[in-house]
Amino acid sequence: MRIHPLALALCLPALVLPAGTAKAGKRASGPVTSSKEAKAIAEQETGGKAISARRTALNGASGGWEVEVRMPRDTQGWRCMIDADTHLIHSKTRIPQPGGKAKPEPAPRVVKGTR
């Protein structure tokens, strides 16, 4: 039996394509286990830069993550609570800009007397 070259050319991409896209289409399963994952979720939701992430007790056995996000062109940032089971934002709260430099106290004002 002879295989026509055109038929082989049409079947070849169908055999190669699924092998290359298997990882790209894979969705995360299981709980969020690292701060890197939690930060990525918060950054995607808010559009800012995640500064810190820490484990917290949340409404389930696997808990959640509290992530502070700095917004580059805003005066306030976000505190996001991420549910570790569902990979979703549980709540978002506006907070003062995290990770910012504290303003130094102004120098005491000297008032000179008049004659």
PDB file of C-alpha atoms in Angstrom:
ATOM      1  CA  MET A   1       0.000   0.000   0.000  1.00  0.00           C
ATOM      2  CA  ARG A   2       1.389   3.310  -1.062  1.00  0.00           C
ATOM      3  CA  ILE A   3       0.768   6.502   0.978  1.00  0.00           C
ATOM      4  CA  HIS A   4       0.142   9.635  -1.024  1.00  0.00           C
ATOM      5  CA  PRO A   5       2.574  12.456  -0.069  1.00  0.00           C
ATOM      6  CA  LEU A   6      -0.247  14.999   0.234  1.00  0.00           C
ATOM      7  CA  ALA A   7      -2.139  12.785   2.699  1.00  0.00           C
ATOM      8  CA  LEU A   8       1.038  12.391   4.762  1.00  0.00           C
ATOM      9  CA  ALA A   9       1.590  16.178   4.775  1.00  0.00           C
ATOM     10  CA  LEU A  10      -1.959  16.762   6.037  1.00  0.00           C
ATOM     11  CA  CYS A  11      -1.699  14.169   8.827  1.00  0.00           C
ATOM     12  CA  LEU A  12       1.751  15.125  10.065  1.00  0.00           C
ATOM     13  CA  PRO A  13       0.779  18.472  11.724  1.00  0.00           C
ATOM     14  CA  ALA A  14      -2.131  16.759  13.461  1.00  0.00           C
ATOM     15  CA  LEU A  15       0.302  14.289  15.024  1.00  0.00           C
ATOM     16  CA  VAL A  16       2.882  16.890  16.074  1.00  0.00           C
ATOM     17  CA  LEU A  17       0.596  19.729  17.251  1.00  0.00           C
ATOM     18  CA  PRO A  18      -0.998  18.085  20.312  1.00  0.00           C
ATOM     19  CA  ALA A  19       2.404  17.123  21.716  1.00  0.00           C
ATOM     20  CA  GLY A  20       3.601  20.736  21.674  1.00  0.00           C
ATOM     21  CA  THR A  21       0.485  22.311  23.208  1.00  0.00           C
ATOM     22  CA  ALA A  22      -0.198  19.840  26.010  1.00  0.00           C
ATOM     23  CA  LYS A  23       1.645  21.901  28.632  1.00  0.00           C
ATOM     24  CA  ALA A  24       0.388  25.279  27.415  1.00  0.00           C
ATOM     25  CA  GLY A  25      -3.257  24.274  27.869  1.00  0.00           C
ATOM     26  CA  LYS A  26      -2.704  22.670  31.261  1.00  0.00           C
ATOM     27  CA  ARG A  27      -4.573  24.403  34.086  1.00  0.00           C
ATOM     28  CA  ALA A  28      -3.192  24.445  37.594  1.00  0.00           C
ATOM     29  CA  SER A  29      -4.790  21.877  39.829  1.00  0.00           C
ATOM     30  CA  GLY A  30      -4.592  21.435  43.566  1.00  0.00           C
ATOM     31  CA  PRO A  31      -4.119  24.163  46.139  1.00  0.00           C
ATOM     32  CA  VAL A  32      -1.856  27.191  45.727  1.00  0.00           C
ATOM     33  CA  THR A  33       1.319  25.996  47.410  1.00  0.00           C
ATOM     34  CA  SER A  34       3.845  28.769  46.819  1.00  0.00           C
ATOM     35  CA  SER A  35       4.039  32.503  47.290  1.00  0.00           C
ATOM     36  CA  LYS A  36       5.102  32.824  43.652  1.00  0.00           C
ATOM     37  CA  GLU A  37       1.775  31.352  42.504  1.00  0.00           C
ATOM     38  CA  ALA A  38      -0.191  33.589  44.885  1.00  0.00           C
ATOM     39  CA  LYS A  39       1.664  36.695  43.719  1.00  0.00           C
ATOM     40  CA  ALA A  40       1.010  35.838  40.062  1.00  0.00           C
ATOM     41  CA  ILE A  41      -2.726  35.475  40.728  1.00  0.00           C
ATOM     42  CA  ALA A  42      -2.883  38.834  42.559  1.00  0.00           C
ATOM     43  CA  GLU A  43      -0.856  40.632  39.878  1.00  0.00           C
ATOM     44  CA  GLN A  44      -3.114  39.295  37.147  1.00  0.00           C
ATOM     45  CA  GLU A  45      -6.238  40.407  39.023  1.00  0.00           C
ATOM     46  CA  THR A  46      -5.086  43.927  39.966  1.00  0.00           C
ATOM     47  CA  GLY A  47      -2.539  44.891  37.312  1.00  0.00           C
ATOM     48  CA  GLY A  48       0.031  45.911  39.937  1.00  0.00           C
ATOM     49  CA  LYS A  49       3.272  44.460  41.309  1.00  0.00           C
ATOM     50  CA  ALA A  50       3.000  42.002  44.211  1.00  0.00           C
ATOM     51  CA  ILE A  51       5.299  42.987  47.073  1.00  0.00           C
ATOM     52  CA  SER A  52       4.714  40.278  49.678  1.00  0.00           C
ATOM     53  CA  ALA A  53       2.725  37.094  50.188  1.00  0.00           C
ATOM     54  CA  ARG A  54       2.096  35.099  53.348  1.00  0.00           C
ATOM     55  CA  ARG A  55      -0.046  32.127  54.355  1.00  0.00           C
ATOM     56  CA  THR A  56      -3.231  32.866  56.273  1.00  0.00           C
ATOM     57  CA  ALA A  57      -6.102  30.892  57.739  1.00  0.00           C
ATOM     58  CA  LEU A  58      -9.067  31.122  55.429  1.00  0.00           C
ATOM     59  CA  ASN A  59     -12.415  29.388  55.193  1.00  0.00           C
ATOM     60  CA  GLY A  60     -11.071  25.926  54.386  1.00  0.00           C
ATOM     61  CA  ALA A  61      -8.613  23.250  55.361  1.00  0.00           C
ATOM     62  CA  SER A  62      -5.932  24.398  52.938  1.00  0.00           C
ATOM     63  CA  GLY A  63      -6.231  28.078  53.941  1.00  0.00           C
ATOM     64  CA  GLY A  64      -5.222  30.961  51.728  1.00  0.00           C
ATOM     65  CA  TRP A  65      -2.684  33.656  50.933  1.00  0.00           C
ATOM     66  CA  GLU A  66      -2.558  37.345  51.814  1.00  0.00           C
ATOM     67  CA  VAL A  67      -0.790  39.293  49.081  1.00  0.00           C
ATOM     68  CA  GLU A  68       0.064  43.006  49.156  1.00  0.00           C
ATOM     69  CA  VAL A  69       0.129  44.626  45.722  1.00  0.00           C
ATOM     70  CA  ARG A  70       1.778  47.936  44.875  1.00  0.00           C
ATOM     71  CA  MET A  71       0.059  50.002  42.189  1.00  0.00           C
ATOM     72  CA  PRO A  72       2.668  52.019  40.275  1.00  0.00           C
ATOM     73  CA  ARG A  73       0.507  54.993  39.232  1.00  0.00           C
ATOM     74  CA  ASP A  74      -1.798  55.186  42.228  1.00  0.00           C
ATOM     75  CA  THR A  75      -1.687  56.464  45.785  1.00  0.00           C
ATOM     76  CA  GLN A  76      -3.051  53.234  47.232  1.00  0.00           C
ATOM     77  CA  GLY A  77      -2.354  49.554  46.768  1.00  0.00           C
ATOM     78  CA  TRP A  78      -4.361  46.360  47.314  1.00  0.00           C
ATOM     79  CA  ARG A  79      -4.417  43.613  49.925  1.00  0.00           C
ATOM     80  CA  CYS A  80      -5.770  40.493  48.220  1.00  0.00           C
ATOM     81  CA  MET A  81      -6.921  37.375  50.035  1.00  0.00           C
ATOM     82  CA  ILE A  82      -6.533  34.386  47.709  1.00  0.00           C
ATOM     83  CA  ASP A  83      -8.349  31.131  48.353  1.00  0.00           C
ATOM     84  CA  ALA A  84      -5.773  28.349  47.989  1.00  0.00           C
ATOM     85  CA  ASP A  85      -8.353  25.786  46.837  1.00  0.00           C
ATOM     86  CA  THR A  86     -10.065  27.745  44.078  1.00  0.00           C
ATOM     87  CA  HIS A  87      -7.133  29.942  42.916  1.00  0.00           C
ATOM     88  CA  LEU A  88      -9.505  32.939  43.080  1.00  0.00           C
ATOM     89  CA  ILE A  89      -9.475  36.266  44.890  1.00  0.00           C
ATOM     90  CA  HIS A  90     -11.558  35.907  48.059  1.00  0.00           C
ATOM     91  CA  SER A  91     -11.457  39.632  48.886  1.00  0.00           C
ATOM     92  CA  LYS A  92      -9.667  42.832  47.866  1.00  0.00           C
ATOM     93  CA  THR A  93      -9.075  45.771  50.195  1.00  0.00           C
ATOM     94  CA  ARG A  94      -7.515  49.156  49.446  1.00  0.00           C
ATOM     95  CA  ILE A  95      -4.492  49.922  51.637  1.00  0.00           C
ATOM     96  CA  PRO A  96      -1.792  52.623  51.767  1.00  0.00           C
ATOM     97  CA  GLN A  97       0.865  51.963  49.150  1.00  0.00           C
ATOM     98  CA  PRO A  98       2.871  48.950  50.396  1.00  0.00           C
ATOM     99  CA  GLY A  99       6.634  48.877  50.133  1.00  0.00           C
ATOM    100  CA  GLY A 100       6.844  52.628  49.691  1.00  0.00           C
ATOM    101  CA  LYS A 101       9.435  54.787  51.304  1.00  0.00           C
ATOM    102  CA  ALA A 102       8.276  56.465  54.480  1.00  0.00           C
ATOM    103  CA  LYS A 103       8.230  60.227  54.264  1.00  0.00           C
ATOM    104  CA  PRO A 104      10.854  61.791  56.518  1.00  0.00           C
ATOM    105  CA  GLU A 105       9.656  64.225  59.130  1.00  0.00           C
ATOM    106  CA  PRO A 106      10.004  67.802  57.952  1.00  0.00           C
ATOM    107  CA  ALA A 107      12.680  69.933  59.580  1.00  0.00           C
ATOM    108  CA  PRO A 108      11.388  72.192  62.365  1.00  0.00           C
ATOM    109  CA  ARG A 109      10.305  75.510  61.032  1.00  0.00           C
ATOM    110  CA  VAL A 110      12.315  78.445  62.306  1.00  0.00           C
ATOM    111  CA  VAL A 111      10.490  81.724  62.627  1.00  0.00           C
ATOM    112  CA  LYS A 112      12.758  84.718  62.905  1.00  0.00           C
ATOM    113  CA  GLY A 113      11.569  87.709  64.822  1.00  0.00           C
ATOM    114  CA  THR A 114      11.225  91.182  63.417  1.00  0.00           C
ATOM    115  CA  ARG A 115      12.803  94.324  64.784  1.00  0.00           C
TER     116      ARG A 115
END
